[in-house]
CSV table of C-alpha atoms and ligand atoms in Angstrom, one decimal:
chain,number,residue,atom,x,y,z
K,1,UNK,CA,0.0,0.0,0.0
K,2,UNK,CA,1.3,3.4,-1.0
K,3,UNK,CA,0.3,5.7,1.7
K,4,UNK,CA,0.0,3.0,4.7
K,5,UNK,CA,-0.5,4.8,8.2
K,6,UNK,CA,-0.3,8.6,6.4
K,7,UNK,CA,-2.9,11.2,6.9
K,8,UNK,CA,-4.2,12.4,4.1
K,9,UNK,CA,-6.2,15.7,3.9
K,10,UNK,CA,-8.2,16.5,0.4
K,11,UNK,CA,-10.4,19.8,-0.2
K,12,UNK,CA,-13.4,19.7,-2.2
K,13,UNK,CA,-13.5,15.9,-1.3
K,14,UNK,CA,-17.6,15.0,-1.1
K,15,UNK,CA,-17.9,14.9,-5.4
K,16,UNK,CA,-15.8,14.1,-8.3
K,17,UNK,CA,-11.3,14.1,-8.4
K,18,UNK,CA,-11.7,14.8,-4.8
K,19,UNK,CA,-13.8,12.0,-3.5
K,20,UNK,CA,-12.0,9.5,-5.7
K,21,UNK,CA,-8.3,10.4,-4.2
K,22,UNK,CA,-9.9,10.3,-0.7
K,23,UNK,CA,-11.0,6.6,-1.3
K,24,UNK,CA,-8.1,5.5,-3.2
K,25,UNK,CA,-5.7,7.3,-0.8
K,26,UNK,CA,-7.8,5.2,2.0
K,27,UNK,CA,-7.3,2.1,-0.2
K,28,UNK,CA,-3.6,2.9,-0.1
K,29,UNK,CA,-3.8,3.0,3.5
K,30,UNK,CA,-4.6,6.2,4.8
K,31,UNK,CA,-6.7,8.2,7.0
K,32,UNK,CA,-8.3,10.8,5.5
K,33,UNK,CA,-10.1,13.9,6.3
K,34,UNK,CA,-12.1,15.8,3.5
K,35,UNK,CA,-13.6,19.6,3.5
K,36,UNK,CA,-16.7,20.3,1.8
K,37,UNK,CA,-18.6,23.0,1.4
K,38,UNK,CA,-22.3,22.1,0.8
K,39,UNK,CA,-22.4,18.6,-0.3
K,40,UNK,CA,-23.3,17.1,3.3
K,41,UNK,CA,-24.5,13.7,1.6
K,42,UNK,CA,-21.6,13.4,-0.7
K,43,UNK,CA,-19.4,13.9,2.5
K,44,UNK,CA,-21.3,10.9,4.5
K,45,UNK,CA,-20.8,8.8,1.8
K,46,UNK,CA,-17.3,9.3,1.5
K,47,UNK,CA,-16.6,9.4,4.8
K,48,UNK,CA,-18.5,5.8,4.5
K,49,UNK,CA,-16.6,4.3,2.1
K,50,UNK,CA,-13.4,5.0,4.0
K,51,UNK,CA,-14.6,3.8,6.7
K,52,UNK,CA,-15.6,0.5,5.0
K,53,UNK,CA,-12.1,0.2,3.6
K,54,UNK,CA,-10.7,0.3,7.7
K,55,UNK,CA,-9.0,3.4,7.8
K,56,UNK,CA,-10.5,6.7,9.8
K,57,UNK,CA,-12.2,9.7,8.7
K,58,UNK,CA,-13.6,13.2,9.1
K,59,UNK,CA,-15.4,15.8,7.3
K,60,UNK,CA,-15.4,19.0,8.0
K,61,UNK,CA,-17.4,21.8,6.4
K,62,UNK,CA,-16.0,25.0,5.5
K,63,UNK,CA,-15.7,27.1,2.4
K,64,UNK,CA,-12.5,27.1,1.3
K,65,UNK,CA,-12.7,31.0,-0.1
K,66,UNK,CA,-12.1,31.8,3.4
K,67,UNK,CA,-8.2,32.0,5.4
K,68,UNK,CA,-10.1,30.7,8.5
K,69,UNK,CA,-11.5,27.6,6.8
K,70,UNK,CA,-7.8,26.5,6.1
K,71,UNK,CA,-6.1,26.7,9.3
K,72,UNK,CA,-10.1,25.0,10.8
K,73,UNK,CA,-9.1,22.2,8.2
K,74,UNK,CA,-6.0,21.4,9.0
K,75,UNK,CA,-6.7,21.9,13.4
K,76,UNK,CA,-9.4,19.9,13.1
K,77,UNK,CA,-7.3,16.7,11.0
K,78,UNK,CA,-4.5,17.3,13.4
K,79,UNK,CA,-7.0,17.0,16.5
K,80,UNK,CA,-8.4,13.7,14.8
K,81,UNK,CA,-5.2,12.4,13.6
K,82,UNK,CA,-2.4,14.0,14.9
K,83,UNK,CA,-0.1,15.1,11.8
K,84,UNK,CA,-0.7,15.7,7.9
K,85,UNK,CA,1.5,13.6,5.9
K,86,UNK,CA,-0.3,14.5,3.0
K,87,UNK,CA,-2.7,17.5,1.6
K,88,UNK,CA,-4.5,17.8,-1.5
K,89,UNK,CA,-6.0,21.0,-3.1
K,90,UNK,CA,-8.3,20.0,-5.0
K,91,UNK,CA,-11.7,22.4,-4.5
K,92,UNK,CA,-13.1,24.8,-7.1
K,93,UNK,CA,-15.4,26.1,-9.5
K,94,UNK,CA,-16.1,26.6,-12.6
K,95,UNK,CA,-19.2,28.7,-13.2
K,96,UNK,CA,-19.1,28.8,-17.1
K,97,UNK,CA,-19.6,32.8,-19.1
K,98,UNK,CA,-18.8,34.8,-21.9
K,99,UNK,CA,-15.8,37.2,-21.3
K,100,UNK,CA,-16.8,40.7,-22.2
K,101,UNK,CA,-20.0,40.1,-20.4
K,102,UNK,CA,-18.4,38.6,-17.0
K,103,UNK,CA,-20.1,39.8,-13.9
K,104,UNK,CA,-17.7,40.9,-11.5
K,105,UNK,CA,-18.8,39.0,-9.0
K,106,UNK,CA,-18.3,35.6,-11.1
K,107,UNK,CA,-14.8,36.5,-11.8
K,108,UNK,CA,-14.0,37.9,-8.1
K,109,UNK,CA,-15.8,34.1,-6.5
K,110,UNK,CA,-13.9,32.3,-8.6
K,111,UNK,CA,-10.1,33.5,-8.5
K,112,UNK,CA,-11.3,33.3,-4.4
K,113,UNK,CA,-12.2,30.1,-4.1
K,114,UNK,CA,-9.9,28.5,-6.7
K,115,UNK,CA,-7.2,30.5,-6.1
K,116,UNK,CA,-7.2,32.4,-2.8
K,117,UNK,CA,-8.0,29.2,-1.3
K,118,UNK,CA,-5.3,26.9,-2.7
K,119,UNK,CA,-3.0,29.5,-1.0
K,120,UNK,CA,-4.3,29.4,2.1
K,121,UNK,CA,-5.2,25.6,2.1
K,122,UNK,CA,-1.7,24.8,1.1
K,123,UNK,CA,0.1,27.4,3.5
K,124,UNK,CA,-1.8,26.2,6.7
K,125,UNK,CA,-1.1,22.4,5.3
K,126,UNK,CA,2.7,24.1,4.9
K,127,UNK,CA,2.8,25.2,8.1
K,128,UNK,CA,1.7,22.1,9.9
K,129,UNK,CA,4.4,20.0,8.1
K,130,UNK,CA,7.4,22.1,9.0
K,131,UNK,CA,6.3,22.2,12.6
K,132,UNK,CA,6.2,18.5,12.5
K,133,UNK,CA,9.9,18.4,11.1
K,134,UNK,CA,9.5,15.5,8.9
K,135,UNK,CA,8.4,16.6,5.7
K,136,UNK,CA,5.2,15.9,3.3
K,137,UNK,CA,3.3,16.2,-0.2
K,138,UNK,CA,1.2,18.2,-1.3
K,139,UNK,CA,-0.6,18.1,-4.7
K,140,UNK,CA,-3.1,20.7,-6.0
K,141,UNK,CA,-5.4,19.9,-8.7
K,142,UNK,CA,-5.0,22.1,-11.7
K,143,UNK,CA,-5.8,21.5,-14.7
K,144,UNK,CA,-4.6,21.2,-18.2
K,145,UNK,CA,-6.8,24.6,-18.9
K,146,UNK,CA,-3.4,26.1,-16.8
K,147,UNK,CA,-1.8,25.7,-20.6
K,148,UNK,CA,-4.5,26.7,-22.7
K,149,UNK,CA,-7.5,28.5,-23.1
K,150,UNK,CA,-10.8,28.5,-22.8
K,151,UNK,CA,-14.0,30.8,-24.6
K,152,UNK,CA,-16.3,30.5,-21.5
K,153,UNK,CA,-13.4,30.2,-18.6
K,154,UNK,CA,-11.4,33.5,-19.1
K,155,UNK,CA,-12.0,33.9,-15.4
K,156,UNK,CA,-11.0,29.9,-14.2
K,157,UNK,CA,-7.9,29.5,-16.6
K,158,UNK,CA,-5.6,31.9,-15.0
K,159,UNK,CA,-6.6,30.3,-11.4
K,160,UNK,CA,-5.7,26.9,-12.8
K,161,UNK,CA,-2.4,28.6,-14.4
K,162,UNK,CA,-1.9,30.2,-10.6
K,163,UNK,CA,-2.3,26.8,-8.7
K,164,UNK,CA,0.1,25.4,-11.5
K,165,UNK,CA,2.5,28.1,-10.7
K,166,UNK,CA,1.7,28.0,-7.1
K,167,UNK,CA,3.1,24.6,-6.9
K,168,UNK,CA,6.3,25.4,-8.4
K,169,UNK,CA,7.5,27.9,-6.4
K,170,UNK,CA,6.0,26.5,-2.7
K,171,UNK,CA,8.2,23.5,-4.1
K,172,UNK,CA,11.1,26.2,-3.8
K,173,UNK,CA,9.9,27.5,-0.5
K,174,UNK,CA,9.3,24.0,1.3
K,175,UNK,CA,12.2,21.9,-0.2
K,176,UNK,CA,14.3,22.3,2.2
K,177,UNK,CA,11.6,21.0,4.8
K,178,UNK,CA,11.5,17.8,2.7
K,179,UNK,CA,7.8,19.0,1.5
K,180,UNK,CA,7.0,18.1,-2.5
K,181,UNK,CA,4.7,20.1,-4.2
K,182,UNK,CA,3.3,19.0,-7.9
K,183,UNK,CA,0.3,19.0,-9.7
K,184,UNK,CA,-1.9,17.1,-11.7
K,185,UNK,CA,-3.8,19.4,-15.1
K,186,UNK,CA,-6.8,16.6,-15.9
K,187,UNK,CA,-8.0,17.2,-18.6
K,188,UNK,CA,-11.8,17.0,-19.6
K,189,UNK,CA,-13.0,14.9,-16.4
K,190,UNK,CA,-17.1,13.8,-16.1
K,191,UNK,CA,-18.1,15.8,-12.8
K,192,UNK,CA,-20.7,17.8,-11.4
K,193,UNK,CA,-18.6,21.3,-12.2
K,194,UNK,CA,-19.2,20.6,-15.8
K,195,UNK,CA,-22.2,18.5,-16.1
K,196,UNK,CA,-24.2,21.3,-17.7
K,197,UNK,CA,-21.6,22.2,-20.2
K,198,UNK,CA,-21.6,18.9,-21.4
K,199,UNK,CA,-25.6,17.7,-21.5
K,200,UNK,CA,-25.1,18.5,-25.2
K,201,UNK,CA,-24.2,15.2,-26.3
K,202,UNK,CA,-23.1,16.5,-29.7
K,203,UNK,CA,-20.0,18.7,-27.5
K,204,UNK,CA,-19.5,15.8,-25.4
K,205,UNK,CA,-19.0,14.0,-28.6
K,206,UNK,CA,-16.6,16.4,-30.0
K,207,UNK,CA,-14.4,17.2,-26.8
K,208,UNK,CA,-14.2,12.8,-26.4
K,209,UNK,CA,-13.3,12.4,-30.6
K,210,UNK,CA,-10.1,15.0,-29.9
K,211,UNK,CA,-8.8,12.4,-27.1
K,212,UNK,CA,-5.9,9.8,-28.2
K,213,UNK,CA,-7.4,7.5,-26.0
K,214,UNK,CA,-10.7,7.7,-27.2
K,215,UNK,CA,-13.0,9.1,-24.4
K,216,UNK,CA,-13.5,11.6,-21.8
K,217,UNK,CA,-12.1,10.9,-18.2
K,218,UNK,CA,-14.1,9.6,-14.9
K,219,UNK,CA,-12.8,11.2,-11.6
K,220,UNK,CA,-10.9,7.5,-10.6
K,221,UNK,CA,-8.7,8.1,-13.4
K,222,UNK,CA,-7.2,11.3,-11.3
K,223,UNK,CA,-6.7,9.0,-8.5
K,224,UNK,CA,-4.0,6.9,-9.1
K,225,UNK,CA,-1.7,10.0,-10.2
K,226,UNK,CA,-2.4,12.2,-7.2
K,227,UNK,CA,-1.3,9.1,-4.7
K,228,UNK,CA,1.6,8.5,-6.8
K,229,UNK,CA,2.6,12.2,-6.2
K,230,UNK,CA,1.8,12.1,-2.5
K,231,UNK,CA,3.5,8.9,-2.1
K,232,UNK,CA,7.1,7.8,-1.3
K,233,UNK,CA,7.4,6.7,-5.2
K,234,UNK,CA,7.4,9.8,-6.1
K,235,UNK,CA,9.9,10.8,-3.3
K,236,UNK,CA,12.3,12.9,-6.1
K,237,UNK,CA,9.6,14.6,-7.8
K,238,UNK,CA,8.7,18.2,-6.9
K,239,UNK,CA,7.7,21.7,-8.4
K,240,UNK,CA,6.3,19.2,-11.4
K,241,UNK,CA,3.0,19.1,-13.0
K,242,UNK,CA,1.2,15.6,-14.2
K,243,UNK,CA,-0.8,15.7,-17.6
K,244,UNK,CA,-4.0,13.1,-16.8
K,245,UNK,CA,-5.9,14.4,-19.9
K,246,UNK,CA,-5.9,10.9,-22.5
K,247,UNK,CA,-3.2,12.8,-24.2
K,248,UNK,CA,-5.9,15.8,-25.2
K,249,UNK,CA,-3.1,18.5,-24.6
K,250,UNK,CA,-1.0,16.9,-27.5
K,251,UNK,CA,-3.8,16.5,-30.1
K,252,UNK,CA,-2.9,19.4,-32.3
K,253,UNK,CA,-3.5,17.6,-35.5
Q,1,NAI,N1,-13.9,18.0,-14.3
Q,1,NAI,C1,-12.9,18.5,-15.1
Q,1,NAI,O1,-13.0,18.3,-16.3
Q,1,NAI,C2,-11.7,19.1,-14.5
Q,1,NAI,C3,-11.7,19.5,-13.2
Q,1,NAI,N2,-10.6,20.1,-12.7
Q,1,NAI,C4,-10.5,20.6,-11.3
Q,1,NAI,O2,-10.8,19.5,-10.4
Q,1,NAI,C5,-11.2,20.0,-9.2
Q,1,NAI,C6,-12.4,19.1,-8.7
Q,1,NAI,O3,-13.5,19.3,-9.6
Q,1,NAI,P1,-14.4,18.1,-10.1
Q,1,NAI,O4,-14.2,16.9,-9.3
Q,1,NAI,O5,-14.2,18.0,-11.5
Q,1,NAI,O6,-15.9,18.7,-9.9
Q,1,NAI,P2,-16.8,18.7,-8.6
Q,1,NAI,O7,-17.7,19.8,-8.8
Q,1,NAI,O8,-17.3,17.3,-8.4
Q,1,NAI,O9,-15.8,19.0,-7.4
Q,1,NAI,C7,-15.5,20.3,-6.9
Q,1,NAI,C8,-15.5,20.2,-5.4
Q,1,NAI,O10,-15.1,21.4,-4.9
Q,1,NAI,C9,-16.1,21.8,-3.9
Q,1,NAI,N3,-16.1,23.2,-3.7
Q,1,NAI,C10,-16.6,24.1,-4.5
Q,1,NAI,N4,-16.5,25.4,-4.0
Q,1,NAI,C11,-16.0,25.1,-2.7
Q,1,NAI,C12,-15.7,26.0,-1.6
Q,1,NAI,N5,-15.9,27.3,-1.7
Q,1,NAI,N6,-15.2,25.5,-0.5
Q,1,NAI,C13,-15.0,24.1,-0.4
Q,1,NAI,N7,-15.3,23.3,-1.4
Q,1,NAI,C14,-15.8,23.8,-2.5
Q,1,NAI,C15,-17.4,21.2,-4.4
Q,1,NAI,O11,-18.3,21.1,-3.3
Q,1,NAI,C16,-17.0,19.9,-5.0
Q,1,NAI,O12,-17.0,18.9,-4.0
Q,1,NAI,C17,-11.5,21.5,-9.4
Q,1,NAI,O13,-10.5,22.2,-8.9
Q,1,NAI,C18,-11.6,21.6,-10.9
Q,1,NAI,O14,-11.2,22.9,-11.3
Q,1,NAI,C19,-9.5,20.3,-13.5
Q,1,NAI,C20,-9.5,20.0,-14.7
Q,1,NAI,C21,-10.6,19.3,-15.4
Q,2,LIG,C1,-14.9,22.3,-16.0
Q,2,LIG,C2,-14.4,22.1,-17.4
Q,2,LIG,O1,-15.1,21.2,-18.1
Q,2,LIG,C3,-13.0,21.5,-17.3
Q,2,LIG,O2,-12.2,22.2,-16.4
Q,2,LIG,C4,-11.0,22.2,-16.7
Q,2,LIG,O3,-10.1,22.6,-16.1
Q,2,LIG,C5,-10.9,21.4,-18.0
Q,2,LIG,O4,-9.9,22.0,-18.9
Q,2,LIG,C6,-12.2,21.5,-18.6
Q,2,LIG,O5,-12.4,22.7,-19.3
């Protein structure tokens, strides 16, 4: 098992990339505590499933837009579990517009909660590490929309571009406490955040015929990358990023 007796914190973990790594981390042998914002039935059941798998868990609720959510997140899995070997960034949003149209508020919510709260997720999970003095991983979900662009997400690319870049440089910052920080860029994932944007079969069709490997992606097949990175086979990789996308990003032609 790759992550046998670590902690394992994941944001955004009651839906989608985030409740898969929780349960696979759990498979690997972890406990694992999740934040969620809303999703209080999403959260039971995960918290369920790792529970069925023999490992402990929590879920605690708190919007991750917020500096005080973070360092609750982190006091909280520390209270439950006593250290956090592992954290994962992985909440966000992705409320689809037009650009010269964008509501202000839109834009402002979403460089906050995808953004603003990586930051502050990732500096509490920091912090927490180097006061334990023996390291860590931490891997933030961005996304492969961090290398190119989008019509409708002029807003949500830069923050995925920003946790990407985030990454890099807290792997500067934390080396030399032994903590790795890389990312995974998914590429198009079926999930809740875009399961409007996709009911169009005919799109769905289109964004799945531009993938090498023939389809779109399901939220297990972020899994298995983001416990690689957090785990001890990964132990000399840092400030990188992970392509899970089918191959999409290379599909020029
Ligand atoms: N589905 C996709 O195609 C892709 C998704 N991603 C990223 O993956 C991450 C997870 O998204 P998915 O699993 O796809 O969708 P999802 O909608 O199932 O998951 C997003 C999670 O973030 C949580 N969340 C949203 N706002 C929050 C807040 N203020 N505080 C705490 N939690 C909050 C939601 O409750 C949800 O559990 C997001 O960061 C997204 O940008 C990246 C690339 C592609
Ligand atoms: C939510 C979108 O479908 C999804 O988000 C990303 O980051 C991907 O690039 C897709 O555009």
């Amino acid at each position: 098992m790759l992550l046998e007796g670590k902690t394992v914190l994941v944001t955004g973990g009651s839906s989608g990339i985030g409740a898969a790594a929780a349960v696979e981390a759990a498979r690997q042998g972890a406990d694992v505590a999740i934040n969620y914002v809303g999703n209080q039935a999403g959260a039971d059941a995960v918290v369920a499933q790792i529970e069925a798998l023999g490992r402990r868990a929590l879920a605690v609720r708190g919007d991750v837009a917020k500096r005080e959510t973070a360092i609750a997140f982190v006091e909280a899995a520390v209270a439950a579990f006593d250290r956090v070997d592992v954290f994962v960034s992985n909440a966000g949003i992705c409320p689809f517009h037009a650009f010269l149209d964008m509501p202000a508020d839109t834009f402002e919510r979403t460089m906050q909660v995808n953004l603003h709260g990586a930051f502050y997720m990732v500096q509490a999970a920091a912090n927490q590490m180097v006061a334990q003095g023996d390291g860590g991983a931490i891997v933030a979900v961005s996304s492969i929309s961090a290398l190119v662009g989008g019509e409708f997400q002029t807003h949500y690319t830069p923050t995925k571009a920003g946790i990407h870049s985030l990454m890099q440089s807290a792997a500067i910052a934390l080396g030399r406490h032994g903590i790795r920080c890389n990312s995974v860029l998914p590429g198009t994932i079926l999930t809740e955040i875009n399961r409007d944007d996709l009911a169009d079969g005919e799109k769905r069709e289109r964004m799945a015929a531009r993938v090498p490997l023939g389809r779109l992606g399901e939220p297990e097949d972020l899994a298995g990358p983001i416990v690689f990175l957090a785990s001890d086979m990964a132990r000399y990789v840092t400030g990188a990023a992970l392509l899970v996308d089918g191959g999409a990003f290379v599909n020029l032609q």
